[in-house]
Tab-separated table of C-alpha atoms and ligand atoms in Angstrom:
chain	number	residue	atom	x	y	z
A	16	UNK	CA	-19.016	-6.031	8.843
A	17	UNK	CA	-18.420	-9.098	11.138
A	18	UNK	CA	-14.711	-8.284	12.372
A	19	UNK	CA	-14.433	-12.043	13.926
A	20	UNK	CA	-14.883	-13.602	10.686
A	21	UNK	CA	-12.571	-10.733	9.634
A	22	UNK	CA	-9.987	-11.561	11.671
A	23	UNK	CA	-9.913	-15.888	11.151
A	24	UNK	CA	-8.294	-14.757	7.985
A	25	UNK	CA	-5.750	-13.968	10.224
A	26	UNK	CA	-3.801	-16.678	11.510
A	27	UNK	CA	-1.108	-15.167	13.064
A	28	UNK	CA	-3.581	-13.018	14.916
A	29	UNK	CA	-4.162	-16.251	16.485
A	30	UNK	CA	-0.837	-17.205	17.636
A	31	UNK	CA	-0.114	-13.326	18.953
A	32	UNK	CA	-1.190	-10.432	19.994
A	33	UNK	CA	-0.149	-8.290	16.998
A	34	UNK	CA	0.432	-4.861	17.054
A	35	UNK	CA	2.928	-3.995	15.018
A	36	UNK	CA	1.378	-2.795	11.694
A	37	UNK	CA	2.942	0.154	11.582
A	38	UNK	CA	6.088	-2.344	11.241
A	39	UNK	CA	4.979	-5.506	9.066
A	40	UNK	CA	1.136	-6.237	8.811
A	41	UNK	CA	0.010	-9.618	8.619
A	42	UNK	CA	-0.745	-10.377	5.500
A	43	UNK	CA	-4.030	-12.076	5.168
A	44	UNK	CA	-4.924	-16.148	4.369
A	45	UNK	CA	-6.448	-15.497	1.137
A	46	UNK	CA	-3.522	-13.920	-0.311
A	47	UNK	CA	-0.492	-15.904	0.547
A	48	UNK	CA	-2.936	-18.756	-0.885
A	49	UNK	CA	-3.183	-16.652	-3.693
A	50	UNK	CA	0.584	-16.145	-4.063
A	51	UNK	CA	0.981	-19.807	-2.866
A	52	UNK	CA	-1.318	-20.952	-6.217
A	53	UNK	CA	0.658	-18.440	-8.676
A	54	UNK	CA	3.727	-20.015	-7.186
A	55	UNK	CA	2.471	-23.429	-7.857
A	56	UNK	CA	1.462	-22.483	-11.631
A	57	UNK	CA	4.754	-21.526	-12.331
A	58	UNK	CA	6.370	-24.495	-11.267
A	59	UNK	CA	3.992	-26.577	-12.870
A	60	UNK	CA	3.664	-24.834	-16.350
A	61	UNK	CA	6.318	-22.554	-16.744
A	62	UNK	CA	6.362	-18.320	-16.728
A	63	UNK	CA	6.244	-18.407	-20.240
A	64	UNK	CA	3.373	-21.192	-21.201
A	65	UNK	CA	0.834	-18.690	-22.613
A	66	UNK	CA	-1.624	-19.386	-20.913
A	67	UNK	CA	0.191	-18.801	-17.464
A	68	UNK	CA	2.202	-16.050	-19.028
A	69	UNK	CA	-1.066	-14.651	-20.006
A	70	UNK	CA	-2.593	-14.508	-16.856
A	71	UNK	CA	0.236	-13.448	-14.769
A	72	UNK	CA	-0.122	-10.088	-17.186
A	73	UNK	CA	-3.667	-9.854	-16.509
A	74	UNK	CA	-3.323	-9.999	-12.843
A	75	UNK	CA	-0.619	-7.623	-12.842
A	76	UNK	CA	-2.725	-4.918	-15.397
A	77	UNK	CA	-5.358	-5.278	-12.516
A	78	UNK	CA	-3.236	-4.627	-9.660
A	79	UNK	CA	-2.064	-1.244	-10.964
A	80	UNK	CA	-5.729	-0.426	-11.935
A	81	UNK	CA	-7.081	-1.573	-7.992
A	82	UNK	CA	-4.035	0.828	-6.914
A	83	UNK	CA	-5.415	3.534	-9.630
A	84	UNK	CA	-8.754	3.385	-7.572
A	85	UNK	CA	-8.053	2.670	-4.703
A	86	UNK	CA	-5.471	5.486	-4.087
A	87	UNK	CA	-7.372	7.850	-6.644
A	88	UNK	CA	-5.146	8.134	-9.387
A	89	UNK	CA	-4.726	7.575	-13.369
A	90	UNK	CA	-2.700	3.556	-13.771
A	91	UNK	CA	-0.343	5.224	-15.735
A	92	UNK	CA	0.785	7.840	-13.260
A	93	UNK	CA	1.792	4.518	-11.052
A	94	UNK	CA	5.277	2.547	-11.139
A	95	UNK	CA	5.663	-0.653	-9.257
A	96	UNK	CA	8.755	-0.199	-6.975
A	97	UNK	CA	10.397	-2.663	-4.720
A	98	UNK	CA	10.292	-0.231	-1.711
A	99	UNK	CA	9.983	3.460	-0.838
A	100	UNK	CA	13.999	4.177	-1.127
A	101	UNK	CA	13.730	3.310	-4.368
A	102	UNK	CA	10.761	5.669	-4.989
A	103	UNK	CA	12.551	8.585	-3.468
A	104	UNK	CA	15.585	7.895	-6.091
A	105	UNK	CA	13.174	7.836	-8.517
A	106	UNK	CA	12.545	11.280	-8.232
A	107	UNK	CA	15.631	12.542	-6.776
A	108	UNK	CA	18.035	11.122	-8.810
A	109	UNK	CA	15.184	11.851	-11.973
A	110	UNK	CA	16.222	15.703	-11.515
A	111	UNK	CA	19.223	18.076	-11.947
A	112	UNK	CA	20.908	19.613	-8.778
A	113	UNK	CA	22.089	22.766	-8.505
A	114	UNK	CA	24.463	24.095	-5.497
A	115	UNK	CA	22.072	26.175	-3.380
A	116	UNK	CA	19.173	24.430	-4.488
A	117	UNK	CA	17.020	23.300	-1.023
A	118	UNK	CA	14.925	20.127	0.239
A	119	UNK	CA	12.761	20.144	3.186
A	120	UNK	CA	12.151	17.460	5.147
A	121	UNK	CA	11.300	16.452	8.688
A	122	UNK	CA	13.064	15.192	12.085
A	123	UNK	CA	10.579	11.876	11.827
A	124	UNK	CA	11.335	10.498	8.248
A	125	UNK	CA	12.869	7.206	7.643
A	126	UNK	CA	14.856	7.540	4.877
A	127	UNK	CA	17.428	10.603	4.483
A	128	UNK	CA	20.389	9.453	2.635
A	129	UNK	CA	19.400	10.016	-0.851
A	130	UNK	CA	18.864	13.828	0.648
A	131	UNK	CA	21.851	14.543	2.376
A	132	UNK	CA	24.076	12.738	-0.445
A	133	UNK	CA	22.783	15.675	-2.592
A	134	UNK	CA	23.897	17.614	-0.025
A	135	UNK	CA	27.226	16.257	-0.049
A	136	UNK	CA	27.785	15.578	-4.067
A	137	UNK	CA	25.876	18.817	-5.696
A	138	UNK	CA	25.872	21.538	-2.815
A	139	UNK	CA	21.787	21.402	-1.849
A	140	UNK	CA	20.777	22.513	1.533
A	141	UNK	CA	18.587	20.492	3.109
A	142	UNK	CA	16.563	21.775	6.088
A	143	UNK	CA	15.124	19.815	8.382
A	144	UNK	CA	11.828	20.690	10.555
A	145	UNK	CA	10.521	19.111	13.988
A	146	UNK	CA	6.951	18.734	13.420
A	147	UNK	CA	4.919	20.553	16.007
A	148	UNK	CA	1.743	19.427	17.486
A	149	UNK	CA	-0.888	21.846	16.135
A	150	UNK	CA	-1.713	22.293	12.698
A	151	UNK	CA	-1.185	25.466	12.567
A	152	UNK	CA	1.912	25.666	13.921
A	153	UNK	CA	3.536	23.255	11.474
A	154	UNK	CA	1.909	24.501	8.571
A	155	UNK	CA	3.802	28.497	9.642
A	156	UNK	CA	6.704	26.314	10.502
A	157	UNK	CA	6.762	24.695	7.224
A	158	UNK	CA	6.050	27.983	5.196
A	159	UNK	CA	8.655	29.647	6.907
A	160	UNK	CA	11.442	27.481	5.358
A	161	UNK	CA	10.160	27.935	1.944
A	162	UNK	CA	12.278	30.174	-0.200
A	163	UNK	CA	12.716	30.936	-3.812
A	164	UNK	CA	15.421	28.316	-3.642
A	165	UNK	CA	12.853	25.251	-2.135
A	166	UNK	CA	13.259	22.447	-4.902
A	167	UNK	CA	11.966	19.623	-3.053
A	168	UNK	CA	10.347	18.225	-0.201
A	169	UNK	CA	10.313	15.084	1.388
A	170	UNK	CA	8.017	14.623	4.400
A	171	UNK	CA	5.647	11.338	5.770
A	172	UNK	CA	2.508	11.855	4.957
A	173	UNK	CA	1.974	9.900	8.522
A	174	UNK	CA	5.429	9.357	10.492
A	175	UNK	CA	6.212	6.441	11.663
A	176	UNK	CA	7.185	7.131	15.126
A	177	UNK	CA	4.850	9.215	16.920
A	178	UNK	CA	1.787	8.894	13.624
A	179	UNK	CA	1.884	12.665	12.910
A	180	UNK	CA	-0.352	12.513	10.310
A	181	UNK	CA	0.299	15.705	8.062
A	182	UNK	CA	-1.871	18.472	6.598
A	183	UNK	CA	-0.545	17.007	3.265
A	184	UNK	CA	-3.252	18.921	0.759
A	185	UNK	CA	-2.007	22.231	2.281
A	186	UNK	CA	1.781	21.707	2.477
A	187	UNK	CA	1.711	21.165	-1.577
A	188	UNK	CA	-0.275	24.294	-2.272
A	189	UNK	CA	2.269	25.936	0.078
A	190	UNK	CA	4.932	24.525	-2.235
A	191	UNK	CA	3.536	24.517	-5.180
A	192	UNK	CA	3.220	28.609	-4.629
A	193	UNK	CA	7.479	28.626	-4.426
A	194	UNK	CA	7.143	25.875	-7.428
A	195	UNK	CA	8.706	22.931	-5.514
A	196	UNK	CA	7.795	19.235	-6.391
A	197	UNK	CA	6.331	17.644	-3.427
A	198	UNK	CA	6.704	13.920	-2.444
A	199	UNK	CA	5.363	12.086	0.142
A	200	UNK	CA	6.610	8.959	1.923
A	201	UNK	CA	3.117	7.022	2.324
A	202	UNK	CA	4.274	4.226	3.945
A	203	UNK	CA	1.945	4.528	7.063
A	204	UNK	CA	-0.877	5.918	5.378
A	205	UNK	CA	-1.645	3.659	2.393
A	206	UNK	CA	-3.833	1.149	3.858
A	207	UNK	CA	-4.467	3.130	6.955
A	208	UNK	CA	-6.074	6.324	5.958
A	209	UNK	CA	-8.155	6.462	2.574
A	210	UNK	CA	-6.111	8.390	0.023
A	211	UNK	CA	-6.975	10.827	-3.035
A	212	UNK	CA	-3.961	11.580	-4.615
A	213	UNK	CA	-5.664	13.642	-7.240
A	214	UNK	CA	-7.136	15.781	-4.727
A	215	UNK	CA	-3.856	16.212	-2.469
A	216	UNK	CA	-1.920	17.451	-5.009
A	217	UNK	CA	0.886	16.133	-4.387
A	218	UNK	CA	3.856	15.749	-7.529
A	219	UNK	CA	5.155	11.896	-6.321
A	220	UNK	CA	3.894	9.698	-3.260
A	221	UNK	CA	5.978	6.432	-2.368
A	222	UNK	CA	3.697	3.747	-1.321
A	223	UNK	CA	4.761	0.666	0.296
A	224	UNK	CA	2.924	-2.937	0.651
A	225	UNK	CA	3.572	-4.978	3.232
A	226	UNK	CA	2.420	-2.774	6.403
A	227	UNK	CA	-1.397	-1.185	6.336
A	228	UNK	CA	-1.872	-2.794	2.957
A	229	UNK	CA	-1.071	-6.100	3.797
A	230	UNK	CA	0.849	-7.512	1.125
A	231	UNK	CA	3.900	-9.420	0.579
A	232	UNK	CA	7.304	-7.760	1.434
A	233	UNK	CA	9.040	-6.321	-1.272
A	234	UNK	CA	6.564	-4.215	-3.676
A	235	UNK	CA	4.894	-1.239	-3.225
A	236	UNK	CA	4.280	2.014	-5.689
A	237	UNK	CA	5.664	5.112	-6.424
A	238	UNK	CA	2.792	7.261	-7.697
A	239	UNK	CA	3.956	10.350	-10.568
A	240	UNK	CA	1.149	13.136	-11.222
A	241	UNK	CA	0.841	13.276	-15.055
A	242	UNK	CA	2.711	16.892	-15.023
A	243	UNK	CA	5.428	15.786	-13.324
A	244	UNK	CA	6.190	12.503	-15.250
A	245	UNK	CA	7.866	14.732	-18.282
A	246	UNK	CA	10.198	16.558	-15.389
A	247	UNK	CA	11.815	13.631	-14.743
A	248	UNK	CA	14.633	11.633	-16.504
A	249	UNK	CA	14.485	7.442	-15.453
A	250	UNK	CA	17.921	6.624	-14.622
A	251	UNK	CA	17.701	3.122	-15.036
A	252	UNK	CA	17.456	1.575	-17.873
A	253	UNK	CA	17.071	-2.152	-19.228
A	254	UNK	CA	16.254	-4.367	-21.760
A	255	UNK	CA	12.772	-3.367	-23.063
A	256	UNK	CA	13.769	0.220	-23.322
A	257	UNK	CA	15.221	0.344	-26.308
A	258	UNK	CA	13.724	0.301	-30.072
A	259	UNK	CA	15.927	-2.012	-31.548
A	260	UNK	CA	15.599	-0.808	-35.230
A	261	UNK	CA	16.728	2.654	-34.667
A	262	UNK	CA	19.192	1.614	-31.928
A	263	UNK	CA	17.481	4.666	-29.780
A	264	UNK	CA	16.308	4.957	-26.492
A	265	UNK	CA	12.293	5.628	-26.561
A	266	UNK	CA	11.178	6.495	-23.144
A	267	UNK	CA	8.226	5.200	-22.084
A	268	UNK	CA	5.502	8.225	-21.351
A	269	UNK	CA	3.807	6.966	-18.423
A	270	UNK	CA	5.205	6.069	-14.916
A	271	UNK	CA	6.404	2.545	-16.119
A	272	UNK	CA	9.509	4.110	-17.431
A	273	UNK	CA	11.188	3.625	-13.876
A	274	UNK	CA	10.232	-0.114	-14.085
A	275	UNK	CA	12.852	-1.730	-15.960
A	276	UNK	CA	14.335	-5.035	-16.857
A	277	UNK	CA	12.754	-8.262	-15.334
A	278	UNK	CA	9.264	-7.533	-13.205
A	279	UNK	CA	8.158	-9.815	-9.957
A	280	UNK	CA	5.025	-10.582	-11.513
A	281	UNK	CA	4.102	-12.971	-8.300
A	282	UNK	CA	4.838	-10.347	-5.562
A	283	UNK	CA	2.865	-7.797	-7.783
A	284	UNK	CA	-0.295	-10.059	-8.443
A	285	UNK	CA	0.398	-11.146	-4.651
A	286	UNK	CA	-0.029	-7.313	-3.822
A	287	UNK	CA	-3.030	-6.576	-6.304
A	288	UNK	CA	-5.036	-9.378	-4.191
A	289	UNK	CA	-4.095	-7.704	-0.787
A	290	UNK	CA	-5.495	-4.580	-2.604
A	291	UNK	CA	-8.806	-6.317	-3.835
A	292	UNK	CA	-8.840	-7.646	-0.332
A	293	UNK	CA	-8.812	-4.353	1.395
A	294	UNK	CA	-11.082	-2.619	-1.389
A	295	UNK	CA	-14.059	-5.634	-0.857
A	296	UNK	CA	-13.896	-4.373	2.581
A	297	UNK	CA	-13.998	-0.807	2.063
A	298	UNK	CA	-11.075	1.541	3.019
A	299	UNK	CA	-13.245	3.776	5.101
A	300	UNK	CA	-14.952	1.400	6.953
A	301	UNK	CA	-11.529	0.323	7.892
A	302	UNK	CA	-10.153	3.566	9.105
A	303	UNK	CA	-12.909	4.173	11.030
A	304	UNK	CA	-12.656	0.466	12.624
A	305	UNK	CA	-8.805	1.588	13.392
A	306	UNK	CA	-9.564	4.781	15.107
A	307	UNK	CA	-12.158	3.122	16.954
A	308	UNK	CA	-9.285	0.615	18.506
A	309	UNK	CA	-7.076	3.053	18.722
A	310	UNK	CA	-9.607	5.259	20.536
A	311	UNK	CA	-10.351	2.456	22.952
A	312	UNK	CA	-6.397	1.964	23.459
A	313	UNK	CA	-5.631	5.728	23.933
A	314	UNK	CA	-8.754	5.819	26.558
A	315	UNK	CA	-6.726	3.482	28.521
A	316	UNK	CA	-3.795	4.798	28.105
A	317	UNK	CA	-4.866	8.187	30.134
A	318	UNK	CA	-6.321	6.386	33.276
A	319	UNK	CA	-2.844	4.906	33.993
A	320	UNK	CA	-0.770	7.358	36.111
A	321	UNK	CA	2.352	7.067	34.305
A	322	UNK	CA	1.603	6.258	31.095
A	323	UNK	CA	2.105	9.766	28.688
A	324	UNK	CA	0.951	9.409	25.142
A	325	UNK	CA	3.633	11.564	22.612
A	326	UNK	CA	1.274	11.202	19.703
A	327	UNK	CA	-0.606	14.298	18.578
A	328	UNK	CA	-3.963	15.057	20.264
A	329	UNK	CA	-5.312	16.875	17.505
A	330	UNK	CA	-7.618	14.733	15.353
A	331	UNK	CA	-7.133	16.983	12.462
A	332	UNK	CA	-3.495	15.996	13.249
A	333	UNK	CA	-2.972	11.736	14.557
A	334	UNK	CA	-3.300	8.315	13.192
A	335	UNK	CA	-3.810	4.992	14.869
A	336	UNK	CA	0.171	4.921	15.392
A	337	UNK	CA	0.585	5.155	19.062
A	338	UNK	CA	3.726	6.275	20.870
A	339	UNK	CA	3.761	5.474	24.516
A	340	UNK	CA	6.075	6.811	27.068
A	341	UNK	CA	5.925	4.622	30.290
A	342	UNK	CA	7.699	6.146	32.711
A	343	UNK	CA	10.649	5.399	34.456
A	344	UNK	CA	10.699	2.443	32.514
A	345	UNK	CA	13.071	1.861	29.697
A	346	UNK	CA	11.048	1.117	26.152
A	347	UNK	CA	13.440	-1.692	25.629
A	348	UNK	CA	12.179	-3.297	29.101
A	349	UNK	CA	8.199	-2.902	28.106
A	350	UNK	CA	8.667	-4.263	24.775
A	351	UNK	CA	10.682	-7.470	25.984
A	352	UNK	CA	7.782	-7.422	28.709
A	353	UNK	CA	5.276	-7.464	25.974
A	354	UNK	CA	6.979	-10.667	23.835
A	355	UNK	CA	7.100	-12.795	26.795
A	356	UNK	CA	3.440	-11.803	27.328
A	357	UNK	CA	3.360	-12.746	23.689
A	358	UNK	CA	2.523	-9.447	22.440
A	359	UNK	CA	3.976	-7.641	19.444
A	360	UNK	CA	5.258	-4.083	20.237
A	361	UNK	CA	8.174	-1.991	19.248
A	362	UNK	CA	10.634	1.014	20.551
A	363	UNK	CA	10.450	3.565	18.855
A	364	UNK	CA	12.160	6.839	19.457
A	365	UNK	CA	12.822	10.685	17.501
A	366	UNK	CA	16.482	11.073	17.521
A	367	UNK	CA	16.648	14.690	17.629
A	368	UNK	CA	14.325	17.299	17.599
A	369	UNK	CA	11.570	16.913	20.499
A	370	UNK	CA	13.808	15.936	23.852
A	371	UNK	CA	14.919	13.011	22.084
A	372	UNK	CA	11.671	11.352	22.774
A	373	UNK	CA	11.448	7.603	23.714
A	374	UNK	CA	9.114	5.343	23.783
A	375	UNK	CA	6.708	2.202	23.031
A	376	UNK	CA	5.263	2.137	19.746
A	377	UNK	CA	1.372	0.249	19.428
A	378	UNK	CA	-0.198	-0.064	16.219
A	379	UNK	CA	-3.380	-1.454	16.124
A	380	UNK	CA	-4.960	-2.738	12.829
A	381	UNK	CA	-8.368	-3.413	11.770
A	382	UNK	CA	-7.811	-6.667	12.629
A	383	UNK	CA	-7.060	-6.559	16.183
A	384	UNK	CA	-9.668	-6.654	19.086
A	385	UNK	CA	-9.828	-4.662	22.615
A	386	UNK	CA	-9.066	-7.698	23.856
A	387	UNK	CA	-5.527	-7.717	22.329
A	388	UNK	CA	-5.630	-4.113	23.454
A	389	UNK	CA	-6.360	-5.392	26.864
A	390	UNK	CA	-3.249	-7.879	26.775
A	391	UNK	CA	-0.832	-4.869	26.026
A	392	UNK	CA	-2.857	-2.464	28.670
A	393	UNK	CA	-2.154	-5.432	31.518
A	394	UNK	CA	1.729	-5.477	30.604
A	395	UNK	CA	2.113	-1.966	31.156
A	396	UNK	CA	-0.138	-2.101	34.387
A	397	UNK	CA	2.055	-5.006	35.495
A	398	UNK	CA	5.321	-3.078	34.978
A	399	UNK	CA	4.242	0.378	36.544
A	400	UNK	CA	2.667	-1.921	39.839
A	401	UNK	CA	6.328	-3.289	40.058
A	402	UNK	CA	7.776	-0.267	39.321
B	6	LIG	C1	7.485	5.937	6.997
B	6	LIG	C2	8.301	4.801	6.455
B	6	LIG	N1	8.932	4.939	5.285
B	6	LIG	C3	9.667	3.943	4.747
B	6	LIG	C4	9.799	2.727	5.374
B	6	LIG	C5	10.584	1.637	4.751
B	6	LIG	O1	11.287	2.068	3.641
B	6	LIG	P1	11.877	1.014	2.589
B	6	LIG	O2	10.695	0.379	1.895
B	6	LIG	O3	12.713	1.777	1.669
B	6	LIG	O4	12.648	-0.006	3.385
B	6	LIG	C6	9.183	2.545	6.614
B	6	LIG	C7	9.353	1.277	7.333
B	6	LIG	O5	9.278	1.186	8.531
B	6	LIG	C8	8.405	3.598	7.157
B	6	LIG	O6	7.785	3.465	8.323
């Protein structure tokens, strides 16, 4: 794989140093032209000129069979969503509550509200676990919450602030022993990490688009195993859903019964070409391109005196997401360091749970270089020499 001609499909990586995948990944030349061309066609000839109509269809029918592959699961098992909150309601609000019922979840997710709303409207207990370092640890940690009572959990399959990336195949056999649905939020693995849904086991995974999969902002996936689809009711509902004749509602037996009303068939084809784009590639030959950065990067890292990495050690356990503690430095003050040096970074921080942990968050992609590396290593040696 020649990662220079790799990356000149990357303008932006041009521009910047860009390391903030973990935020918004750049999405790549050949599929904003893409999106750029469908875009075109429908100004020129109309959604609903057959022709057009009939290939926007086809493009979408083969961007939920890439996704099938790609991720390792059956096209019908897989909804389009417009982002990972809405996958979570998907399943939450797909359920009955009980009072006592109980959802785990972690100190490192992103999205909670759905949770705790259950909390506040039907009586559910939600408990809430920090997420040690060592595999074993969580996994006792984890199984020591369970209880008769467990409904539901909620966890990252790879969090987003220090890129914990969890024994996911063992925490639903866990679960699936108390006969709680698991669901994972996969917004920092998809595209990162190759995926086998089938083989995790998992009951509902939310994938997102636009960060390791590259693709436009504002579609992603919520994945339903087969035996979970009839468990849950769709609580939308819109115009194609209902047979006419018999003035019934007729549910639709795969996963598109939580799509409803009008689709965005252009940020859905746009999405199936980032998808062919990473799958010509090969998502193992990215990962390991990834780690490889990330190893380079986390080398680094430990020869500064100063610099602590809060990320897991554990292989079994980490991801490419790097949180960096410089210290005596505020993150704020790095970061702002970093943009004028015309590098992309973030802060990122655990609110409660381990010391309320702060930080620098790098995420290198595929399609960064050690040189970028490099540019972000000499920031941080600039600020600790000033210190
Ligand atoms: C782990 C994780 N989940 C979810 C999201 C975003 O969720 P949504 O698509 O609902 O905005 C992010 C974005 O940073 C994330 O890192």
């Amino acid at each position: 794989m020649d990662w220079q001609v790799i990356r000149d499909d990357f303008p932006a990586s041009t521009h910047h140093v860009y390391l903030n995948t973990a935020g918004i990944g750049i999405t790549p030349l050949p599929v904003t032209v893409e999106m750029q061309r469908l875009l075109g066609a429908w100004s020129a000839h109309g959604a609903t000129t057959p022709v057009f109509r009939d290939e926007l269809g086809e493009l979408e029918r083969r961007a939920r069979e890439r996704a099938a592959e790609l991720f390792r699961a059956s096209p019908h098992e897989l909804a389009f969503t417009g982002r990972v909150a809405e996958s979570l309601h998907i399943v939450v609000d797909g359920l009955s509550w009980h009072s006592g019922d109980e959802v785990i979840t972690s100190d490192e997710e992103v999205i909670y509200a759905p949770l705790y709303r259950l909390a506040q409207e039907h009586g559910v207990v939600v408990k809430r676990m920090t997420l040690p370092h060592d595999r074993e640890e969580l996994l006792k940690r984890f199984q020591s919450l369970l209880s008769s009572r467990t409904r539901f959990v909620w966890l990252s399959d790879t969090t987003n602030k220090t890129g914990i990336h969890l024994p996911t195949k063992e925490i639903c056999a866990l679960a699936h022993e108390r006969g709680a649905l698991v669901m994972f939020d996969g917004a920092q693995t998809a595209g990162q990490f190759p995926l086998d849904l089938h083989a995790m086991g998992c009951d509902a995974y939310a994938i997102t688009g636009y960060k390791w999969l590259l693709g436009p902002y504002g579609c992603g996936l919520c994945y339903i195993r087969q035996e979970a689809l009839a468990e849950l009711r769709p609580h939308r509902l819109g115009r194609g859903e209902l047979d006419h004749e018999r003035c019934a509602y007729t549910p639709d037996p795969t996963a598109r019964a939580f799509e409803f009303s009008v689709r965005n068939l252009v940020l859905r084809c746009g999405f199936g070409s980032a998808l062919a784009y990473l799958a010509a590639m090969g998502i193992e030959a990215i990962w390991q391109r990834t780690m490889a950065l990330r190893d380079y990067l986390w080398g680094e890292l430990d020869a500064l005196s100063g610099v602590r990495i809060a990320s897991p050690r554990d292989p079994a356990l980490n991801s490419a997401i790097t949180c960096a503690i410089v210290e005596g430095i505020e993150p704020r003050a790095v970061v702002e360091a970093a943009w004028r040096a015309n590098v992309v970074i973030v802060p990122t921080e655990v609110p409660a749970g381990r010391d309320n942990l702060r930080g620098v968050r790098i995420s290198p992609a595929f399609y960064n270089t050690t040189e970028d590396l490099d540019r972000v290593l000499d920031v941080i040696r600039s600020l600790l020499a000033a210190r």
